[in-house]
Amino acid sequence: MPKNQRKLRIYISADALALLKHLDYPCSEEVLASAKRVEGLEDEGLDYELSGTRDDFESLAGWVAGDANHADRRQKRKLALLLALSDALESVL
């Protein structure tokens, strides 16, 4: 299997998942469809597993980084979620 087609996983909070759904990036449909609740990571603030290919996550990382760079700095919660998503995505790439 080509490297860019291997399945990767990230773990995110319920709030981060809700933000991704709200932002509705063109590349996020398959990744969002993969969301499944996980047990045992709640203490770390991680509620969901998302899976996708390297290509899926690279595309999503670009959209998230772009929004984080242009986010209104007064929207601290949204910015924190975008940065957490960016970190999660970059950690698997």
Tab-separated table of C-alpha atoms in Angstrom:
chain	number	residue	atom	x	y	z
A	1	MET	CA	0.000	0.000	0.000
A	2	PRO	CA	1.445	3.421	-0.931
A	3	LYS	CA	2.567	5.563	2.003
A	4	ASN	CA	-0.016	8.274	1.278
A	5	GLN	CA	-2.864	5.728	1.318
A	6	ARG	CA	-2.043	4.069	4.648
A	7	LYS	CA	-4.674	4.749	7.328
A	8	LEU	CA	-3.611	7.090	10.130
A	9	ARG	CA	-5.465	8.027	13.323
A	10	ILE	CA	-5.755	11.106	15.486
A	11	TYR	CA	-7.645	11.656	18.720
A	12	ILE	CA	-9.542	14.873	19.348
A	13	SER	CA	-12.008	16.404	21.779
A	14	ALA	CA	-15.751	16.538	21.241
A	15	ASP	CA	-15.466	20.328	20.897
A	16	ALA	CA	-12.808	19.989	18.190
A	17	LEU	CA	-15.008	17.518	16.309
A	18	ALA	CA	-17.954	19.910	16.535
A	19	LEU	CA	-15.776	22.733	15.154
A	20	LEU	CA	-14.614	20.574	12.238
A	21	LYS	CA	-18.212	19.724	11.417
A	22	HIS	CA	-19.170	23.404	11.617
A	23	LEU	CA	-16.292	24.544	9.376
A	24	ASP	CA	-17.245	21.911	6.776
A	25	TYR	CA	-13.963	21.836	4.867
A	26	PRO	CA	-14.225	20.376	1.346
A	27	CYS	CA	-11.692	17.658	2.215
A	28	SER	CA	-13.173	16.610	5.564
A	29	GLU	CA	-16.138	14.452	4.570
A	30	GLU	CA	-14.395	11.054	4.760
A	31	VAL	CA	-12.411	11.962	7.866
A	32	LEU	CA	-15.533	13.168	9.681
A	33	ALA	CA	-17.423	10.048	8.613
A	34	SER	CA	-14.743	7.983	10.367
A	35	ALA	CA	-15.331	9.626	13.773
A	36	LYS	CA	-15.867	7.113	16.525
A	37	ARG	CA	-16.111	7.628	20.248
A	38	VAL	CA	-13.192	6.232	22.243
A	39	GLU	CA	-13.042	5.135	25.839
A	40	GLY	CA	-10.179	5.699	28.245
A	41	LEU	CA	-8.822	8.987	26.916
A	42	GLU	CA	-11.397	11.303	28.479
A	43	ASP	CA	-8.954	12.397	31.191
A	44	GLU	CA	-6.753	13.784	28.415
A	45	GLY	CA	-9.718	15.589	26.843
A	46	LEU	CA	-9.808	13.226	23.873
A	47	ASP	CA	-13.201	11.802	23.023
A	48	TYR	CA	-13.063	10.805	19.353
A	49	GLU	CA	-10.812	8.957	16.945
A	50	LEU	CA	-10.621	10.153	13.364
A	51	SER	CA	-8.962	8.077	10.676
A	52	GLY	CA	-7.866	8.889	7.189
A	53	THR	CA	-5.036	8.632	4.744
A	54	ARG	CA	-1.934	10.807	4.857
A	55	ASP	CA	-3.378	12.706	1.897
A	56	ASP	CA	-6.648	13.285	3.793
A	57	PHE	CA	-4.827	14.571	6.856
A	58	GLU	CA	-2.378	16.719	4.873
A	59	SER	CA	-5.259	18.433	3.117
A	60	LEU	CA	-7.179	18.890	6.351
A	61	ALA	CA	-4.049	20.207	8.106
A	62	GLY	CA	-3.713	22.893	5.443
A	63	TRP	CA	-7.275	24.084	5.935
A	64	VAL	CA	-6.964	24.059	9.726
A	65	ALA	CA	-3.635	25.929	9.638
A	66	GLY	CA	-5.096	28.523	7.287
A	67	ASP	CA	-8.051	29.139	9.594
A	68	ALA	CA	-5.759	29.297	12.640
A	69	ASN	CA	-3.555	31.866	10.908
A	70	HIS	CA	-6.532	34.043	10.027
A	71	ALA	CA	-8.605	33.506	13.168
A	72	ASP	CA	-9.803	36.481	15.146
A	73	ARG	CA	-7.479	36.483	18.162
A	74	ARG	CA	-10.411	37.562	20.343
A	75	GLN	CA	-12.066	34.184	19.710
A	76	LYS	CA	-9.709	32.414	22.088
A	77	ARG	CA	-11.715	29.176	22.343
A	78	LYS	CA	-11.937	28.711	18.577
A	79	LEU	CA	-8.241	29.515	18.157
A	80	ALA	CA	-7.296	27.035	20.906
A	81	LEU	CA	-9.339	24.306	19.184
A	82	LEU	CA	-7.783	25.067	15.796
A	83	LEU	CA	-4.294	24.938	17.284
A	84	ALA	CA	-5.061	21.644	19.059
A	85	LEU	CA	-6.373	20.189	15.782
A	86	SER	CA	-3.301	21.413	13.956
A	87	ASP	CA	-1.023	19.797	16.549
A	88	ALA	CA	-2.911	16.490	16.333
A	89	LEU	CA	-2.725	16.460	12.557
A	90	GLU	CA	0.948	17.414	12.426
A	91	SER	CA	1.806	14.712	14.965
A	92	VAL	CA	0.819	11.955	12.519
A	93	LEU	CA	2.276	13.562	9.425
